[in-house]
Each structure stands twice: as C-alpha cells, then as structure tokens.
Coordinates of C-alpha atoms and ligand atoms in Angstrom, one line a residue:
M757 CA -16.0 28.9 41.5
S758 CA -19.2 27.3 42.5
K759 CA -22.0 29.2 44.3
K760 CA -21.6 26.9 47.3
L761 CA -17.9 27.7 47.7
K762 CA -18.5 31.5 47.4
S763 CA -21.0 31.6 50.1
S764 CA -19.0 29.4 52.4
A765 CA -17.7 30.9 55.6
L766 CA -14.3 29.7 54.6
H767 CA -14.3 31.9 51.6
E768 CA -12.0 34.9 52.2
T769 CA -11.3 36.9 49.1
D770 CA -13.6 37.9 46.3
G771 CA -10.7 38.3 43.9
V772 CA -9.5 35.8 41.3
S773 CA -9.8 32.2 42.5
S774 CA -6.5 30.8 43.8
Q775 CA -4.9 28.0 41.9
S776 CA -5.5 25.6 44.7
D777 CA -9.3 26.5 44.7
I778 CA -9.5 25.7 41.0
T779 CA -7.5 22.6 41.4
S780 CA -9.5 21.3 44.2
A781 CA -12.8 22.2 42.6
S782 CA -11.8 20.5 39.3
S783 CA -10.4 17.5 41.1
I784 CA -13.5 17.1 43.1
K785 CA -15.5 17.2 39.9
R786 CA -13.2 14.7 38.4
I787 CA -13.5 12.4 41.4
Q788 CA -17.3 12.8 41.3
E789 CA -17.4 12.0 37.6
K790 CA -15.3 9.0 38.1
R791 CA -17.5 7.8 40.9
K792 CA -20.6 8.4 38.9
A793 CA -19.2 6.5 35.9
K794 CA -18.2 3.6 38.2
L795 CA -21.6 3.6 39.9
D796 CA -23.2 3.7 36.5
T797 CA -21.1 0.9 35.3
N798 CA -21.9 -1.2 38.3
I799 CA -25.6 -0.5 38.1
L800 CA -25.6 -1.3 34.4
V801 CA -23.7 -4.6 34.9
T802 CA -26.0 -5.6 37.7
G803 CA -29.0 -4.7 35.6
I804 CA -27.6 -6.7 32.6
L805 CA -26.8 -9.8 34.8
N806 CA -30.3 -9.7 36.1
G807 CA -31.7 -9.7 32.6
Y808 CA -33.1 -6.1 32.6
I809 CA -33.7 -5.1 29.0
T810 CA -33.3 -1.4 29.7
A811 CA -29.8 -2.0 31.1
L812 CA -28.9 -4.2 28.2
S813 CA -30.2 -1.7 25.6
R814 CA -28.3 1.1 27.4
A815 CA -25.1 -0.9 27.4
I816 CA -25.5 -1.7 23.7
T817 CA -26.0 2.0 23.0
L818 CA -22.7 2.7 24.9
V819 CA -21.0 0.1 22.8
E820 CA -22.3 1.7 19.6
S821 CA -21.3 5.2 20.6
S822 CA -18.4 6.9 19.0
N823 CA -17.7 9.1 22.0
P824 CA -14.4 8.1 23.6
K825 CA -15.8 8.4 27.1
H826 CA -18.6 6.0 26.3
L827 CA -16.0 3.7 24.7
Q828 CA -14.2 3.5 28.0
Q829 CA -17.3 2.7 30.0
A830 CA -18.4 0.2 27.4
N831 CA -15.1 -1.6 27.7
A832 CA -15.5 -1.7 31.5
V833 CA -19.1 -3.1 31.2
I834 CA -18.0 -5.7 28.7
K835 CA -15.0 -6.8 30.9
L836 CA -17.4 -7.4 33.8
C837 CA -20.0 -9.2 31.6
L838 CA -17.5 -11.4 29.8
P839 CA -17.2 -14.0 32.5
K840 CA -20.9 -14.5 32.5
A841 CA -21.2 -14.7 28.7
N842 CA -20.5 -17.7 26.3
K843 CA -23.2 -20.2 27.3
S844 CA -25.1 -19.7 24.1
V845 CA -25.6 -20.7 20.6
R846 CA -24.8 -18.1 18.0
I847 CA -26.6 -18.5 14.7
G848 CA -25.9 -16.4 11.6
I849 CA -28.6 -16.1 9.0
T850 CA -28.1 -14.7 5.5
G851 CA -30.0 -14.4 2.3
V852 CA -30.7 -11.9 -0.4
P853 CA -33.4 -9.2 0.2
G854 CA -36.9 -10.7 0.0
V855 CA -35.9 -14.3 0.6
G856 CA -37.8 -14.1 3.9
K857 CA -35.2 -13.5 6.6
S858 CA -37.4 -11.4 8.8
T859 CA -40.4 -13.7 8.4
F860 CA -38.1 -16.7 9.1
I861 CA -36.5 -15.1 12.2
E862 CA -40.0 -14.4 13.6
A863 CA -41.1 -18.0 13.1
F864 CA -37.7 -19.4 14.3
G865 CA -37.6 -17.1 17.3
L866 CA -41.1 -17.9 18.4
H867 CA -40.4 -21.6 18.1
L868 CA -37.4 -21.2 20.3
T869 CA -39.1 -19.2 22.9
S870 CA -41.9 -21.8 23.0
L871 CA -39.2 -24.2 23.9
G872 CA -38.2 -22.0 26.8
K873 CA -35.2 -20.4 25.2
K874 CA -34.3 -16.7 25.4
V875 CA -33.6 -15.3 21.9
A876 CA -31.7 -12.1 21.0
V877 CA -31.8 -11.0 17.4
L878 CA -29.0 -8.6 16.2
A879 CA -28.0 -7.5 12.7
V880 CA -25.0 -6.6 10.7
D881 CA -25.8 -4.2 7.9
P882 CA -23.4 -1.4 7.4
S883 CA -25.0 -0.4 4.0
S884 CA -28.4 0.2 5.5
S885 CA -27.0 2.5 8.1
L886 CA -25.7 4.7 5.3
S887 CA -29.0 4.7 3.5
K888 CA -31.0 4.5 6.7
G889 CA -32.3 1.2 5.4
S890 CA -34.5 -1.2 7.0
I891 CA -32.7 -4.4 8.1
L892 CA -34.5 -5.3 11.4
G893 CA -35.7 -1.7 11.3
D894 CA -39.0 -2.9 10.0
K895 CA -40.1 -4.9 12.9
T896 CA -43.5 -5.4 11.2
R897 CA -42.6 -8.9 10.0
M898 CA -41.6 -9.7 13.5
E899 CA -44.7 -8.4 15.2
D900 CA -45.2 -11.3 17.5
L901 CA -41.5 -11.8 18.3
V902 CA -41.2 -8.1 19.3
K903 CA -44.0 -8.7 21.8
D904 CA -42.4 -11.8 23.2
D905 CA -40.8 -11.2 26.7
N906 CA -38.2 -13.8 26.0
A907 CA -37.0 -12.1 22.8
F908 CA -34.8 -9.1 22.3
I909 CA -34.5 -7.5 18.9
R910 CA -31.9 -4.8 18.1
P911 CA -31.4 -3.2 14.7
S912 CA -28.0 -3.0 13.1
A913 CA -25.5 -0.6 14.7
S914 CA -24.8 2.4 12.5
G915 CA -21.4 3.1 11.1
R916 CA -19.6 3.5 7.9
S917 CA -17.2 0.6 8.0
L918 CA -18.2 -3.0 8.1
G919 CA -15.3 -3.6 10.6
G920 CA -16.8 -1.1 13.0
V921 CA -20.4 -2.3 12.7
A922 CA -19.2 -5.9 13.1
R923 CA -17.2 -5.2 16.2
K924 CA -20.1 -3.5 17.8
T925 CA -22.3 -6.4 17.0
R926 CA -19.8 -8.8 18.4
E927 CA -19.6 -6.9 21.6
S928 CA -23.4 -6.7 21.8
I929 CA -23.4 -10.5 21.6
I930 CA -21.4 -10.7 24.8
L931 CA -23.8 -8.3 26.5
C932 CA -26.9 -10.3 25.3
E933 CA -25.3 -13.5 26.6
A934 CA -24.5 -11.9 29.9
A935 CA -28.2 -10.8 30.1
G936 CA -29.2 -14.5 29.9
F937 CA -30.0 -14.8 26.2
D938 CA -29.0 -18.4 25.2
T939 CA -29.7 -18.2 21.5
I940 CA -28.3 -15.3 19.5
V941 CA -29.5 -14.8 16.0
I942 CA -27.5 -12.5 13.7
E943 CA -29.0 -11.4 10.5
T944 CA -27.3 -10.1 7.5
V945 CA -28.0 -9.5 3.8
G946 CA -26.0 -11.8 1.6
V947 CA -24.3 -9.0 -0.4
G948 CA -21.0 -7.3 0.1
Q949 CA -18.7 -8.8 2.8
S950 CA -21.1 -8.6 5.7
E951 CA -21.8 -12.4 5.5
T952 CA -18.1 -13.1 6.0
A953 CA -18.1 -10.9 9.1
V954 CA -21.1 -12.6 10.5
H955 CA -19.7 -16.0 9.7
S956 CA -16.7 -15.1 11.9
M957 CA -18.9 -14.5 14.9
V958 CA -21.3 -17.4 14.9
D959 CA -21.3 -21.1 15.6
F960 CA -23.8 -22.1 12.9
F961 CA -24.3 -20.3 9.6
L962 CA -27.6 -20.7 7.8
L963 CA -28.2 -19.6 4.2
L964 CA -31.8 -18.9 3.2
K965 CA -32.6 -19.4 -0.5
I966 CA -35.7 -19.7 -2.6
A967 CA -36.3 -22.1 -5.4
G968 CA -36.6 -21.1 -9.0
A969 CA -34.0 -18.4 -9.1
G970 CA -30.5 -19.1 -10.4
D971 CA -27.5 -18.3 -8.3
E972 CA -26.8 -15.2 -10.4
L973 CA -30.3 -14.0 -9.9
Q974 CA -30.1 -14.5 -6.1
G975 CA -26.8 -12.7 -6.0
I976 CA -25.2 -15.6 -4.1
K977 CA -21.5 -16.0 -4.3
R978 CA -19.9 -19.4 -4.2
G979 CA -18.2 -18.3 -1.0
I980 CA -21.4 -18.0 0.9
I981 CA -22.4 -21.6 0.0
E982 CA -19.0 -22.7 1.3
M983 CA -19.7 -21.0 4.6
A984 CA -23.1 -22.5 5.1
D985 CA -23.7 -25.2 7.6
A986 CA -27.3 -25.6 6.3
I987 CA -29.2 -24.2 3.4
A988 CA -32.9 -23.7 4.0
I989 CA -35.1 -23.3 0.9
N990 CA -37.8 -21.0 2.0
K991 CA -41.2 -20.4 0.6
A992 CA -41.6 -24.1 0.1
D993 CA -45.4 -23.7 0.1
G994 CA -48.3 -23.6 -2.3
E995 CA -47.3 -23.7 -6.0
N996 CA -43.7 -23.2 -5.0
L997 CA -43.4 -26.5 -3.1
K998 CA -42.6 -28.6 -6.2
A999 CA -39.8 -26.3 -7.3
A1000 CA -38.5 -26.2 -3.7
K1001 CA -38.2 -29.9 -3.6
L1002 CA -36.3 -30.0 -6.8
A1003 CA -34.0 -27.2 -5.6
K1004 CA -33.3 -29.3 -2.5
V1005 CA -32.1 -32.2 -4.6
E1006 CA -30.0 -29.9 -6.7
F1007 CA -28.4 -28.2 -3.7
N1008 CA -27.7 -31.5 -2.1
R1009 CA -25.9 -32.7 -5.2
A1010 CA -24.0 -29.4 -5.5
L1011 CA -22.9 -29.5 -1.9
H1012 CA -21.1 -32.9 -2.5
L1013 CA -18.8 -31.0 -4.8
Y1014 CA -17.4 -28.9 -2.0
P1015 CA -14.4 -30.0 0.0
Q1016 CA -15.1 -31.3 3.5
K1017 CA -15.4 -28.6 6.2
E1018 CA -13.0 -28.3 9.1
S1019 CA -15.9 -29.1 11.4
E1020 CA -16.3 -32.4 9.6
W1021 CA -20.0 -31.6 9.4
S1022 CA -21.7 -32.2 6.1
P1023 CA -24.0 -29.2 5.3
K1024 CA -27.7 -30.1 5.0
V1025 CA -30.4 -28.8 2.8
S1026 CA -33.9 -28.4 4.2
L1027 CA -37.2 -27.0 3.2
C1028 CA -39.3 -24.5 5.1
S1029 CA -42.1 -22.1 4.9
A1030 CA -41.4 -19.2 7.2
L1031 CA -44.8 -17.7 6.3
H1032 CA -46.7 -20.9 7.4
R1033 CA -44.2 -21.6 10.1
E1034 CA -43.4 -25.0 8.6
G1035 CA -40.1 -26.8 8.7
I1036 CA -38.8 -24.6 11.4
D1037 CA -38.7 -27.3 14.1
E1038 CA -36.8 -29.6 11.8
L1039 CA -34.2 -26.9 11.2
W1040 CA -33.8 -26.5 14.9
V1041 CA -33.3 -30.2 15.3
L1042 CA -30.6 -29.9 12.6
I1043 CA -28.9 -27.2 14.5
L1044 CA -29.0 -29.4 17.7
E1045 CA -27.4 -32.2 15.7
Y1046 CA -24.7 -29.8 14.5
L1047 CA -24.0 -28.7 18.0
E1048 CA -23.8 -32.3 19.3
H1049 CA -21.4 -33.1 16.4
T1050 CA -19.1 -30.1 16.9
K1051 CA -19.0 -30.4 20.6
A1052 CA -18.1 -34.1 20.4
N1053 CA -15.2 -33.4 18.1
N1054 CA -14.2 -30.3 20.0
Y1055 CA -14.6 -28.1 16.9
F1056 CA -17.1 -25.9 18.7
E1057 CA -14.5 -24.8 21.3
T1058 CA -11.6 -24.5 19.0
H1059 CA -13.6 -22.6 16.5
R1060 CA -14.7 -20.0 19.1
T1061 CA -11.0 -19.7 20.2
E1062 CA -10.0 -19.1 16.6
Q1063 CA -12.7 -16.5 16.2
N1064 CA -11.5 -14.7 19.3
K1065 CA -7.9 -14.6 17.9
F1066 CA -9.3 -13.3 14.6
W1067 CA -11.2 -10.6 16.5
L1068 CA -8.2 -9.6 18.5
L1069 CA -6.3 -8.9 15.3
Q1070 CA -9.2 -7.3 13.6
T1071 CA -9.8 -4.9 16.5
I1072 CA -6.2 -3.8 16.5
E1073 CA -6.3 -3.3 12.7
D1074 CA -9.5 -1.3 13.0
R1075 CA -8.1 0.9 15.8
L1076 CA -4.8 1.5 14.1
K1077 CA -6.7 2.5 10.9
S1078 CA -9.1 4.9 12.6
D1079 CA -6.4 6.4 14.8
F1080 CA -4.4 7.1 11.7
F1081 CA -7.1 8.5 9.5
N1082 CA -8.6 10.6 12.3
Q1083 CA -5.5 12.6 12.9
P1084 CA -6.2 16.2 11.7
K1085 CA -2.8 16.5 10.1
I1086 CA -3.2 13.2 8.2
K1087 CA -6.7 14.3 7.0
E1088 CA -5.2 17.5 5.6
A1089 CA -2.1 15.9 4.1
L1090 CA -4.2 13.1 2.6
K1091 CA -6.3 15.6 0.8
T1092 CA -3.2 17.2 -0.7
Q1093 CA -1.7 13.8 -1.7
L1094 CA -4.9 12.7 -3.3
Q1095 CA -4.9 15.9 -5.4
L1096 CA -1.3 15.3 -6.4
I1097 CA -2.2 11.8 -7.5
E1098 CA -5.1 13.2 -9.5
H1099 CA -2.6 15.5 -11.3
G1100 CA -0.1 12.7 -11.8
E1101 CA 2.4 14.5 -9.7
T1102 CA 3.1 11.7 -7.3
T1103 CA 2.7 7.9 -7.1
P1104 CA 0.5 6.1 -4.6
F1105 CA 3.6 4.5 -3.0
V1106 CA 5.5 7.7 -2.5
A1107 CA 2.4 9.4 -1.2
A1108 CA 1.6 6.5 1.2
E1109 CA 5.2 6.5 2.5
Y1110 CA 5.0 10.3 3.1
L1111 CA 1.7 10.0 4.9
L1112 CA 2.8 7.1 7.1
R1113 CA 5.9 9.1 8.1
L1114 CA 3.7 12.0 9.2
K1115 CA 1.8 9.9 11.8
N1116 CA 2.3 10.4 15.5
Ligands
GTP1758 N1 -45.1 -17.7 0.2 C1 -44.2 -17.4 1.1 N2 -43.9 -16.1 1.3 C2 -42.9 -15.8 2.2 C3 -42.3 -16.7 3.0 N3 -41.4 -16.1 3.8 C4 -41.5 -14.8 3.5 N4 -42.4 -14.6 2.5 C5 -42.8 -13.3 1.9 O1 -41.7 -12.8 1.2 C6 -41.6 -11.3 1.4 C7 -40.3 -10.9 1.9 O2 -40.1 -11.4 3.3 P1 -39.1 -10.8 4.3 O3 -39.2 -11.7 5.5 O4 -39.4 -9.4 4.5 O5 -37.8 -11.0 3.6 P2 -36.3 -10.4 4.0 O6 -35.3 -11.4 3.5 O7 -36.3 -10.1 5.4 O8 -36.2 -9.1 3.1 P3 -35.2 -7.9 3.4 O9 -35.5 -7.4 4.8 O10 -35.7 -6.9 2.4 O11 -33.8 -8.3 3.2 C8 -42.8 -11.0 2.3 O12 -43.8 -10.6 1.4 C9 -43.1 -12.3 3.0 O13 -44.5 -12.4 3.4 C10 -42.7 -18.1 2.9 O14 -42.3 -19.0 3.5 N5 -43.7 -18.4 1.9
MG1759 MG1 -35.9 -8.3 6.5

C-alpha cells in the first residue's frame, strides 16, 4: 500500500490490505503506465514527424530493444509513422572490407546534402554485433558527414540473427523516412547473406569494387553482381586509374552475359574516387536515371510492394522461430535431443517431430 493511501483520512484499518485496495492500487498503476506509454508514444511520434533527431534515435532504440514492452511501443510508433513514410529513395551499398564503403558514403552523403537532401545512413551487419565490430561504428571516415545537420548516421543494430537485424533496420528505415529523410543509405559488407537482406529493402543496389583484384580475391559472389544496379569501381585515382578503366571495360562486358533484370534496367559500371570525391555526382545522376526508368515502367512501385510481401512472410517466420526456440521446455528438450543425436540414439527427423509436438 502506498504511503499516500496509508495517511489518507479514508484509511480505516492498519491490518492486511483488502483485496479491493490492492486491486485499485494496481489498476491505478496500470492505467498510469498505459497513459504514460501512450503519452510517450505520442510525444515520440510528434518529435519524429517534426524531424527531431533525439526522438528518432529513441524510437530506433525501442525498435532494437528485445524487451517485449518496448516491442509493443515500437510497433505503435511505427504504425503512426507509416503513413508519413515512403517518399524516399533507398540505396543499398555493399563491398568487401576495405573497398572504401565508409569513405564513399561520406562523399556521397555530403554531395546529397549539398543538393538539399536529407540523408540517413543505416547498416546491416549481424557479424559485427557478435564481435563488436566496426561497421559504421568507426565514424572517423565519415567525420564531415557526422557533423552535417542534414545527415543521420546509425550503426548496425545488434543481434544474433541476420533476420532480426534486418527487420530492425527495415523498421528504422520507416522511422527515418517519417523524420523527413528523403535518401536512405544502407551499408553492408558483401560477405554472408547480409547483402541479400539489404537488397530486399532497397530501391537501388550499388556494388563497390576495386580494380586489380580478381573476384575470388574480393570475395564477391556471382549473386551479388546479379543484384547490382550499378557497379562503382572505387579508388580510380593516381596509379590505380589505368587499372580501374580496364576493370570498367571488363565489367561492362561481363554484365552483358547476365540475363535482363525484371526492372528492365541495364546495370551500369562507373568509376569513382571516394577519397578525392570524384565520380560521385555522376553516380547520383545514374541513380536518378534509374529512378526515372523504374518509375516510368512502374517497377519502382511493384518492387516495393513485392518487398513488403516478402517482409510480411519473413516477419512471421522470424517470430514463429523465436517463439519456438525461446520456450523454456523446448530449450531443455532440445539440449537432450541434441545429445541423443550425438550418441546416435535418435535421428534428426524423429527428434524434430518430437520437439515440434512439444510446442505450445
Ligand atoms: N586511393 C584511394 N583510397 C581510398 C579510396 N576510398 C577509400 N580509400 C582508402 O581505403 C581504405 C579503406 O576505406 P574504408 O572507407 O574504411 O573502407 P570500408 O569499405 O568502409 O572498409 P570496412 O569498414 O572495413 O568494410 C582507407 O584507407 C581509405 O582511405 C579512394 O577512392 N582512393
Ligand atoms: Mg567502413
């Protein structure tokens, strides 16, 4: 019982609190909490819609939280922000470590803000969150962009599963768009499956490469080239320029061997020097051409709709999975079944069947 109630003139007995006291005290608390959450949600949404970075950051933190209470509020915020989102261009950027992604994003971002755009930079990098790695964490290569009032840079969400990290980034995109950011840049390292996840949340996918290293050396899989709407050969400066020009010819030739894209856009190869901030404006012009092309043939809209369908299914899949694996009895039973498999005492299929039957 609260101090206030005890000292109240209405308070009659000093004995054990009556049931109704407890009920009313706890229900008051519940109502207060609900009101507070609602208030917070409204304040947050208003803040986001007015472009306040602190509100945006807080909302993204909510989205990234694994606390179910936060999840609920995050969903409410996103729902309110959704109608205000969408009027943006979403650009994915991938490339192996060291290719110059950070340097490029700084140059690209500054070019866009100089054109009056508002740029948000997000990242998808589940591996770095495990090793506390550095994707977008080191803002040193984006020193100027960090200081730019029209830019917002947010490191990758942490999380073990790519699906989880990708979902959080996707929701963060909506929040950034609601906050008035019209260009969203999403960075990922071209290893693992993260580039596929990023490809499924952007309008335009840019692959950064450098000349003079074979595909094996650059760790680039054929699939990434297939996803690219443009390949920018970075570090096309100094002694590297000649090799970069040659690489451009080679990539152009190679791209002809790929089947036509659904967007009916032929991927382009360009040269740039992120360090010297050269070739950046040409690349932006290329992106504008792409947008014009895909808006004219309606691919832009249908592609976003397809992405939304994909994310609906993906979200259900992720939720079902985590709901299953997070059940304490499943955790226990899974341990036992894994041991049985280790000792050759069951088969994977029998064990799976058993565990699936155990679920609530
Ligand atoms: N000569 C030259 N060097 C560049 C260029 N762009 C980046 N670099 C250099 O390449 C190195 C790696 O650049 P980053 O921008 O950190 O590369 P990254 O792809 O972000 O690397 P990770 O964050 O490790 O994945 C740095 O030393 C940059 O200065 C360029 O256009 N020309
Ligand atoms: Mg980097």
